[in-house]
Amino acid sequence: MYFKFTFCPIILLLWASLSFAQNVNVVIHGAASIAKTDDNFVCVTLDWWPAEKCDYNQCPWGKAGILNLDLRYGALINAIKAFNPLRIKVGGSLQDNVVYKVGEVSSCPNFMKREDGLFGFSQGCLSMERWDQLNRFFNHTGVKLTFGMNALFGRNESQTEKGLWIGDWQPQNTRDFMQYTISKGYKVDSYEFGNQLSRSGMGAKVDAKQYGKDVIVLKNLVKELYAHPETQPKVLGPGGFYEEKWFNTFLEVSGQGIVDGLTHHIYNLGPGDDPNMIYKILDPSYLNQVSQTYKVVSDVVNKFRPQLGAWVSELGGALNGGSKDVSRTFADGFWYLDQMGMASTYDQKVFCRQALIGGNYGLLNATTFVPNPDYYGALLWHRLMGSTVLAVTKESDPNLRVYAHCAKKKPGVSLIFINLSKDRSFNITLSNAKPGDAGKPNYEFVGKQNREEYHLRALTGDIKDDIVCLNDVPMVQRDSEDNPAMDPKLVDASTPISIAAQSIAYVTIRDFEAPACV
């Protein structure tokens, strides 16, 4: 293993010790859960964008698109294997412009720049040779696969309303694709119908009633071709930005038992060239705004009750490839991990980051394949935070964000602390909420076993650094090496949990008694 630094610079430790420390008591309500996530809550996307995809005078995709990605790189393979398994959604803006070269489809064009095309590109094609390569890769790395289907196939753009696509979806190309997939024994966990065609859409839109009728066709096709319920992929939709009237109409038309999971997208940081991006990420009131979207989507799920609940099937923070100055840095983790925590409290089952690789928001560097800082935060969440979500209350500076789950590996609870403050650290004590009687004081928790702590911060102290330190060890590697070790620091349970300024920490407490976690 090769590291530029053995330890993070000692000056940072001195600076952190001089910052103002505030004492905070955090109360964990462990008697009952408030939400449940899927066991594979952490999810990433692989996108179709070709190298010619450019925004803000830059072209950051390179060969990271599905059709161009070199699947042989050891760093890419090891990054995925580390999750064991990692949920990946294949999809993105161009998925509704992809045909599958199987059955009656004989030509297989590449995506080409085209001014009047969807998102500025011509139709593209997935050959079955490439599909074979992808599935060998998915099988080798242990991927749990969601595949985004072309929901515009057979439709035509309206002559009277720009952007509106009309007519029935034609399923023959999808039928042929599924039959080929089944014949090869390839495992698909779920199929998502379309990408950002809801409401006003992005590059295109489809009427909600039409979309509801078409997803019934897809569901019936899946049930016909996958005869055994235990191997039958789930059907997800609509995969777009939430709008109450459109979503309600879609679900009313499709009816009960058709859409297994309700999927929606979030890009709450706005355009990727926003010069105020860093201030949004560090503003707790701004971060809180998106909670309303999670709440209303959760309410819709409670009304229509899809089997798998709500999924955030695409979330990249900043639009159009992300921010070149922020998305690949440690700072992005304040937004990303906070959104994971917030979404889980609103019963969102799966959380798909755009993207594993590509653009500025990839978890991996698009050229070297080595992890960006958010990769390590996502991997720690996957390893430490279980599916049972607990309520947390505190009285303190709003810059301290706290989320608690039952530990993924029993026993105990795991927490994530996110400190947005530039000059204030926090000393945390914990209490266990007394169930059933709000008038009585909570139990102060006094642990007897050492805590397991994982502290993340920027290498140089500048949160726009692209190197993260874990427990004072920089996470730096060669592109062909395994990931660096991610071992916890064992801390005396009698001491407060110390969260440095502008840092993130995961803490697992094995002897915290939470009945919801038994």
mmCIF file with all atom_site columns, C-alpha atoms in Angstrom, residues 322-416:
data_model
loop_
_atom_site.group_PDB
_atom_site.id
_atom_site.type_symbol
_atom_site.label_atom_id
_atom_site.label_alt_id
_atom_site.label_comp_id
_atom_site.label_asym_id
_atom_site.label_entity_id
_atom_site.label_seq_id
_atom_site.pdbx_PDB_ins_code
_atom_site.Cartn_x
_atom_site.Cartn_y
_atom_site.Cartn_z
_atom_site.occupancy
_atom_site.B_iso_or_equiv
_atom_site.pdbx_formal_charge
_atom_site.auth_seq_id
_atom_site.auth_comp_id
_atom_site.auth_asym_id
_atom_site.auth_atom_id
_atom_site.pdbx_PDB_model_num
ATOM 1  C CA . GLY A 1 322 ? -22.098 18.369 -10.137 1.00 0.00 ? 322 GLY A CA 1
ATOM 2  C CA . SER A 1 323 ? -19.711 21.092 -9.039  1.00 0.00 ? 323 SER A CA 1
ATOM 3  C CA . LYS A 1 324 ? -16.085 20.831 -10.164 1.00 0.00 ? 324 LYS A CA 1
ATOM 4  C CA . ASP A 1 325 ? -14.970 22.770 -7.084  1.00 0.00 ? 325 ASP A CA 1
ATOM 5  C CA . VAL A 1 326 ? -17.084 21.018 -4.437  1.00 0.00 ? 326 VAL A CA 1
ATOM 6  C CA . SER A 1 327 ? -18.589 17.654 -5.414  1.00 0.00 ? 327 SER A CA 1
ATOM 7  C CA . ARG A 1 328 ? -15.274 15.759 -5.366  1.00 0.00 ? 328 ARG A CA 1
ATOM 8  C CA . THR A 1 329 ? -14.115 17.259 -2.070  1.00 0.00 ? 329 THR A CA 1
ATOM 9  C CA . PHE A 1 330 ? -14.560 16.520 1.599   1.00 0.00 ? 330 PHE A CA 1
ATOM 10 C CA . ALA A 1 331 ? -17.108 19.349 1.821   1.00 0.00 ? 331 ALA A CA 1
ATOM 11 C CA . ASP A 1 332 ? -19.634 17.407 -0.239  1.00 0.00 ? 332 ASP A CA 1
ATOM 12 C CA . GLY A 1 333 ? -19.934 14.839 2.539   1.00 0.00 ? 333 GLY A CA 1
ATOM 13 C CA . PHE A 1 334 ? -21.685 17.345 4.789   1.00 0.00 ? 334 PHE A CA 1
ATOM 14 C CA . TRP A 1 335 ? -24.535 17.441 2.272   1.00 0.00 ? 335 TRP A CA 1
ATOM 15 C CA . TYR A 1 336 ? -24.402 13.797 1.160   1.00 0.00 ? 336 TYR A CA 1
ATOM 16 C CA . LEU A 1 337 ? -24.282 12.079 4.542   1.00 0.00 ? 337 LEU A CA 1
ATOM 17 C CA . ASP A 1 338 ? -26.772 14.510 6.048   1.00 0.00 ? 338 ASP A CA 1
ATOM 18 C CA . GLN A 1 339 ? -29.214 13.681 3.232   1.00 0.00 ? 339 GLN A CA 1
ATOM 19 C CA . MET A 1 340 ? -28.716 9.969  3.856   1.00 0.00 ? 340 MET A CA 1
ATOM 20 C CA . GLY A 1 341 ? -29.536 10.471 7.508   1.00 0.00 ? 341 GLY A CA 1
ATOM 21 C CA . MET A 1 342 ? -32.530 12.689 6.797   1.00 0.00 ? 342 MET A CA 1
ATOM 22 C CA . ALA A 1 343 ? -33.957 10.434 4.084   1.00 0.00 ? 343 ALA A CA 1
ATOM 23 C CA . SER A 1 344 ? -33.740 7.391  6.345   1.00 0.00 ? 344 SER A CA 1
ATOM 24 C CA . THR A 1 345 ? -35.800 9.120  9.057   1.00 0.00 ? 345 THR A CA 1
ATOM 25 C CA . TYR A 1 346 ? -38.572 9.636  6.481   1.00 0.00 ? 346 TYR A CA 1
ATOM 26 C CA . ASP A 1 347 ? -38.674 5.927  5.643   1.00 0.00 ? 347 ASP A CA 1
ATOM 27 C CA . GLN A 1 348 ? -36.932 6.207  2.266   1.00 0.00 ? 348 GLN A CA 1
ATOM 28 C CA . LYS A 1 349 ? -35.791 2.646  1.606   1.00 0.00 ? 349 LYS A CA 1
ATOM 29 C CA . VAL A 1 350 ? -32.955 3.129  -0.904  1.00 0.00 ? 350 VAL A CA 1
ATOM 30 C CA . PHE A 1 351 ? -30.673 6.092  -1.614  1.00 0.00 ? 351 PHE A CA 1
ATOM 31 C CA . CYS A 1 352 ? -28.927 6.127  -5.023  1.00 0.00 ? 352 CYS A CA 1
ATOM 32 C CA . ARG A 1 353 ? -25.993 8.501  -5.426  1.00 0.00 ? 353 ARG A CA 1
ATOM 33 C CA . GLN A 1 354 ? -25.349 9.899  -8.894  1.00 0.00 ? 354 GLN A CA 1
ATOM 34 C CA . ALA A 1 355 ? -22.840 8.491  -9.679  1.00 0.00 ? 355 ALA A CA 1
ATOM 35 C CA . LEU A 1 356 ? -20.383 5.722  -8.860  1.00 0.00 ? 356 LEU A CA 1
ATOM 36 C CA . ILE A 1 357 ? -18.092 7.174  -11.490 1.00 0.00 ? 357 ILE A CA 1
ATOM 37 C CA . GLY A 1 358 ? -18.431 10.061 -13.916 1.00 0.00 ? 358 GLY A CA 1
ATOM 38 C CA . GLY A 1 359 ? -19.094 13.776 -13.902 1.00 0.00 ? 359 GLY A CA 1
ATOM 39 C CA . ASN A 1 360 ? -17.840 15.747 -10.932 1.00 0.00 ? 360 ASN A CA 1
ATOM 40 C CA . TYR A 1 361 ? -20.077 13.930 -8.463  1.00 0.00 ? 361 TYR A CA 1
ATOM 41 C CA . GLY A 1 362 ? -18.684 10.412 -8.912  1.00 0.00 ? 362 GLY A CA 1
ATOM 42 C CA . LEU A 1 363 ? -17.656 8.534  -5.797  1.00 0.00 ? 363 LEU A CA 1
ATOM 43 C CA . LEU A 1 364 ? -14.608 7.444  -7.791  1.00 0.00 ? 364 LEU A CA 1
ATOM 44 C CA . ASN A 1 365 ? -12.221 9.592  -9.799  1.00 0.00 ? 365 ASN A CA 1
ATOM 45 C CA . ALA A 1 366 ? -13.235 9.223  -13.455 1.00 0.00 ? 366 ALA A CA 1
ATOM 46 C CA . THR A 1 367 ? -9.617  8.934  -14.624 1.00 0.00 ? 367 THR A CA 1
ATOM 47 C CA . THR A 1 368 ? -7.764  7.043  -11.893 1.00 0.00 ? 368 THR A CA 1
ATOM 48 C CA . PHE A 1 369 ? -10.737 5.163  -10.329 1.00 0.00 ? 369 PHE A CA 1
ATOM 49 C CA . VAL A 1 370 ? -9.444  5.964  -6.823  1.00 0.00 ? 370 VAL A CA 1
ATOM 50 C CA . PRO A 1 371 ? -12.123 6.960  -4.303  1.00 0.00 ? 371 PRO A CA 1
ATOM 51 C CA . ASN A 1 372 ? -13.155 10.524 -3.650  1.00 0.00 ? 372 ASN A CA 1
ATOM 52 C CA . PRO A 1 373 ? -13.940 11.477 -0.004  1.00 0.00 ? 373 PRO A CA 1
ATOM 53 C CA . ASP A 1 374 ? -17.675 10.654 -0.226  1.00 0.00 ? 374 ASP A CA 1
ATOM 54 C CA . TYR A 1 375 ? -16.844 7.046  -1.091  1.00 0.00 ? 375 TYR A CA 1
ATOM 55 C CA . TYR A 1 376 ? -15.478 6.439  2.393   1.00 0.00 ? 376 TYR A CA 1
ATOM 56 C CA . GLY A 1 377 ? -18.486 8.056  4.061   1.00 0.00 ? 377 GLY A CA 1
ATOM 57 C CA . ALA A 1 378 ? -20.823 5.859  2.005   1.00 0.00 ? 378 ALA A CA 1
ATOM 58 C CA . LEU A 1 379 ? -18.857 2.693  2.742   1.00 0.00 ? 379 LEU A CA 1
ATOM 59 C CA . LEU A 1 380 ? -18.872 3.378  6.482   1.00 0.00 ? 380 LEU A CA 1
ATOM 60 C CA . TRP A 1 381 ? -22.633 3.965  6.393   1.00 0.00 ? 381 TRP A CA 1
ATOM 61 C CA . HIS A 1 382 ? -23.130 0.663  4.579   1.00 0.00 ? 382 HIS A CA 1
ATOM 62 C CA . ARG A 1 383 ? -21.005 -1.226 7.087   1.00 0.00 ? 383 ARG A CA 1
ATOM 63 C CA . LEU A 1 384 ? -22.184 0.414  10.306  1.00 0.00 ? 384 LEU A CA 1
ATOM 64 C CA . MET A 1 385 ? -25.738 1.761  10.003  1.00 0.00 ? 385 MET A CA 1
ATOM 65 C CA . GLY A 1 386 ? -28.419 -0.902 10.192  1.00 0.00 ? 386 GLY A CA 1
ATOM 66 C CA . SER A 1 387 ? -31.892 -0.776 8.651   1.00 0.00 ? 387 SER A CA 1
ATOM 67 C CA . THR A 1 388 ? -33.732 0.175  11.867  1.00 0.00 ? 388 THR A CA 1
ATOM 68 C CA . VAL A 1 389 ? -33.892 3.953  12.336  1.00 0.00 ? 389 VAL A CA 1
ATOM 69 C CA . LEU A 1 390 ? -34.136 5.519  15.795  1.00 0.00 ? 390 LEU A CA 1
ATOM 70 C CA . ALA A 1 391 ? -35.340 8.961  16.821  1.00 0.00 ? 391 ALA A CA 1
ATOM 71 C CA . VAL A 1 392 ? -32.763 11.381 18.234  1.00 0.00 ? 392 VAL A CA 1
ATOM 72 C CA . THR A 1 393 ? -33.361 14.627 20.115  1.00 0.00 ? 393 THR A CA 1
ATOM 73 C CA . LYS A 1 394 ? -30.917 17.264 21.306  1.00 0.00 ? 394 LYS A CA 1
ATOM 74 C CA . GLU A 1 395 ? -30.746 20.884 22.360  1.00 0.00 ? 395 GLU A CA 1
ATOM 75 C CA . SER A 1 396 ? -27.769 22.508 20.753  1.00 0.00 ? 396 SER A CA 1
ATOM 76 C CA . ASP A 1 397 ? -26.318 24.447 17.885  1.00 0.00 ? 397 ASP A CA 1
ATOM 77 C CA . PRO A 1 398 ? -28.163 23.473 14.650  1.00 0.00 ? 398 PRO A CA 1
ATOM 78 C CA . ASN A 1 399 ? -24.743 22.956 13.038  1.00 0.00 ? 399 ASN A CA 1
ATOM 79 C CA . LEU A 1 400 ? -24.562 19.605 14.830  1.00 0.00 ? 400 LEU A CA 1
ATOM 80 C CA . ARG A 1 401 ? -26.532 16.996 12.899  1.00 0.00 ? 401 ARG A CA 1
ATOM 81 C CA . VAL A 1 402 ? -27.112 13.583 14.501  1.00 0.00 ? 402 VAL A CA 1
ATOM 82 C CA . TYR A 1 403 ? -28.765 10.404 13.183  1.00 0.00 ? 403 TYR A CA 1
ATOM 83 C CA . ALA A 1 404 ? -29.025 7.025  14.931  1.00 0.00 ? 404 ALA A CA 1
ATOM 84 C CA . HIS A 1 405 ? -29.716 3.476  13.711  1.00 0.00 ? 405 HIS A CA 1
ATOM 85 C CA . CYS A 1 406 ? -29.430 0.066  15.228  1.00 0.00 ? 406 CYS A CA 1
ATOM 86 C CA . ALA A 1 407 ? -25.932 -1.193 14.490  1.00 0.00 ? 407 ALA A CA 1
ATOM 87 C CA . LYS A 1 408 ? -25.710 -3.244 11.303  1.00 0.00 ? 408 LYS A CA 1
ATOM 88 C CA . LYS A 1 409 ? -23.815 -5.930 13.176  1.00 0.00 ? 409 LYS A CA 1
ATOM 89 C CA . LYS A 1 410 ? -25.544 -6.544 16.497  1.00 0.00 ? 410 LYS A CA 1
ATOM 90 C CA . PRO A 1 411 ? -25.541 -5.627 19.272  1.00 0.00 ? 411 PRO A CA 1
ATOM 91 C CA . GLY A 1 412 ? -25.778 -1.894 19.880  1.00 0.00 ? 412 GLY A CA 1
ATOM 92 C CA . VAL A 1 413 ? -26.499 1.351  18.078  1.00 0.00 ? 413 VAL A CA 1
ATOM 93 C CA . SER A 1 414 ? -24.549 3.320  15.481  1.00 0.00 ? 414 SER A CA 1
ATOM 94 C CA . LEU A 1 415 ? -24.676 7.098  15.159  1.00 0.00 ? 415 LEU A CA 1
ATOM 95 C CA . ILE A 1 416 ? -23.386 9.614  12.670  1.00 0.00 ? 416 ILE A CA 1
#
